Amino acid sequence: VAHCEADVNNNTPLEVTTKTPAPEFKWHIFWEFVKPQLFPLMGAVVLAFAAAILNIQIPLMLGNLVNVVARYLREQTGNYVQEMRGPALKLLGLYGIQGLLTSGYIILLSRVGERVAADMRKTLFASLLRQDVAFFDANKTGLLVNRLTSDIQEFKSSFKLVISQGLRSITQTVGCFVSLYIISPKLTGLTVVVLPCLVGAGAIFGSFLRKLSRLAQEQVAKATGVADEALGNVRTVKAFAMEERELQLYAYEVDKSCEMNEDLGSGIAVFQGISNIALNCIVLGTIFAGGTLISSNEMSPGDLMSFLVASQTVQRSLAGISILFGQMVRGLSSGARVFEYLSLVPTIPLSGGRRIPYPSLTGRVDFINISFSYPTRPGQQVLSKFSLTLPPGKTVAIVGESGGGKSTVASLLERFYDPTSGVVMVDGLDIRSLDLTWLRGQVIGFINQEPVLFGSSIMDNIRFGKPEATDAEVINAAKQANAHGFITGFPDGYSTVVGERGATLSGGQKQRIAIARALIKNPFILVLDEATSALDAESERVVQEALDRATTGRTVLIIAHRLSTIKGADLICVMSNGRIVEAGSHLELLAKGGLYSDLIRRQRAEGKK
Ligand code: ADP
C-alpha cells in the first residue's frame, strides 16, 4: 500500500503541472468524417423519426381498441370479433411497420457509426505515426493507445445513442404531450405538475449514481493496473519473491473496488425501488383522477387507457433524455481527445524533398557546428558547436562518458530531431532538404543493439527493413548477419514467431536479427548504437564478426558504449560536454595519453574487478 500511495503522491503534482486545458470538440473535423456517410445517416434519421411518430400513434390506437371492448361490455350487442378486427388489424400493422422502421434505422446507424469509427481510427493512427520522435517523448504511449481504443469506442456509442435515442425521446416527449393534451387537458395539467418533479429528482439521484459508478470503475482500473504490472513483470516479481506482496496490493485494491461496487449496487437498488413506487403511484393516481372524469362523462375508458400508455412513454422518454445528456457530454470530450492529434502537423515532414540519384551518392556525412537540446528538456544543452565528418566508406567511432550525447548524434543523423542550430549534411546537402522516407528507408541503416523485434515471425522481422524483399534476400541478409545458423536450428526456422518484443530470443540472437534487418536494405550509411549491456564472450564474437562484415564498404558511425569493439575504426572521436575533444586512431589516441587512454585504463580496471 505504501508503495502505491507513494506513486500517487509522486505523480499527482507532475500531472497537474503538465496538464493542458481539455481539448475542444471541433465540429468541422467531425463533419469531415460524417460527410461520406451522409446518405445512410439521413436515412437513419428519417426512419428513427418515423418510428417515433408511430410510437405516438400507438397509444391512441390502443385507446380506440379499449373503447370497443368497453362498449361491447356495456352494451353486450353486436359481433365482438367483427368490431375488434378493424382496429386490431390496424394496430398490428402499425406494430409491424414500427418494428421494420426500428430495425432499419438501427442497421443504418450502426453502419454509419462503425464506418465513422473505423475512419477515425485509421486517420488518428496515421496522424500519430507521422509525428516526430519529440512528440512521443512528450506523450505516454499508453494514453495515445487509449485515444485509439476507448475514446473512439466511447465516441461511437455516444454518437449512435444520441442520434437514435435522442431523436426518439424528444419526438416522443413532444408528440405524446400533444396527444395527452388532446385526450384530456385536465389530466395533462396534473401530469405537468407531477412529472417534472419526479424526473428532476430522478436525474439528480441518477447523476449521483453515475458519479459512484465512475469512481468504482476507476477503482477497478486501478486494481487491474496492479495485476497488469505484476503479470507483465513477472520475472522481476519472482526474482524478488514478491508474490505475496503483489497479492496483498492487488487484494487491497480489489476489496476497495468490491466495496464501492456494492455501494453502487445498493444505490441502484434504492433508486429502482423508489422509482417503481413513484411510477406505480402515478398510474394509480391517473386512474383515480381519470375515474372521476369518466364518472362525470368527461372522458371515455379508452381515453384513460391512451392517456396511461402515452404518459408512460413520456416518462420513459424524459428519463432517457437525462441519461443521454450525460452520455453526450462524455462523447463530446472523448471526441475532442480523438480530434486533438488529428490536426497536429509534425514539424519534420516524412516526405517531400530531394533524393540523390544512386550513381552519384557517396555516403559522406557532415555535422557542422551543431547545437542541440531536446524539446522536452530545453534547458539542457546536449550538443554545443559539435562538428564531425564521416568520410565515404570509412568507420568513425564516438566514445565518451555515458550521457555525453553520443546517441543524440545518431538521432540527429536519422533526423529524429532537428538541431537547434547548425546543419547535418549528406553528400554536402542539408538533410532538411532531402526526402526523409528515402533517407531513412534506403540510405541509412540503423542498428540499435538493444533491438526491438516485433511479435511476428523472424522472416517478417528481417523483412521489416525492406518490405518487398524476397525470401532469398531475407536469407542472404541473415547469412551476412551470422544469423542463418541459429534460425535454421529452430524447429520452425524462419517462421519462428518471436515472443512479445523478442522475449524468446537471447540477446546475441536478437542483435543478429537486428543486423540482418538493417543489412537487407543495403544501406550506404550504417549507424550502430552499441548495446550498453555486455554480451557473453561467445555471443560478442559472433555479433562482432557479423558487424565487421556489415561495415565494410559503407560509411559507418559507431556509437560505442564499450571500447573493445572499435580499435579498428578509421577515426575515434572522444566526446565530452557535447563536443569532440580528441580525435585520432586508437594508437594515436593511446600515445597522446589524454581522455581516451583514461577511458581505456578505467574500462580495463573495471574488467578486472
Ligand atoms: P550517450 O549516448 O552519450 O550516453 P545520450 O545522447 O543518450 O548520451 O544523452 C545525452 C543527454 O541527453 C543525457 O543527459 C540524456 O539524459 C539526455 N537525453 C537523451 N535522450 C533524451 C530525450 N529523448 N529527451 C530528453 N533528454 C534526453
PDB file of C-alpha atoms in Angstrom, residues 30 135 190 258 290 317 417 482 508 517 525 583:
ATOM      1  CA  PHE A  30     -16.364  15.701 -37.184  1.00  0.00           C
ATOM      2  CA  PHE A 135       6.056  14.122 -29.820  1.00  0.00           C
ATOM      3  CA  LEU A 190     -51.936  17.370 -13.331  1.00  0.00           C
ATOM      4  CA  CYS A 258     -15.756  -4.539  -4.364  1.00  0.00           C
ATOM      5  CA  GLY A 290     -59.339   9.648 -14.698  1.00  0.00           C
ATOM      6  CA  SER A 317     -38.517   9.489 -22.826  1.00  0.00           C
ATOM      7  CA  TYR A 417      15.141  15.739 -34.206  1.00  0.00           C
ATOM      8  CA  ASN A 482      25.622 -14.637 -38.792  1.00  0.00           C
ATOM      9  CA  GLY A 508      23.027 -12.056 -29.159  1.00  0.00           C
ATOM     10  CA  ARG A 517      17.102  -6.217 -40.694  1.00  0.00           C
ATOM     11  CA  ILE A 525      25.410   4.676 -44.287  1.00  0.00           C
ATOM     12  CA  ALA A 583      40.163  12.547 -32.382  1.00  0.00           C
TER      13      ALA A 583
END
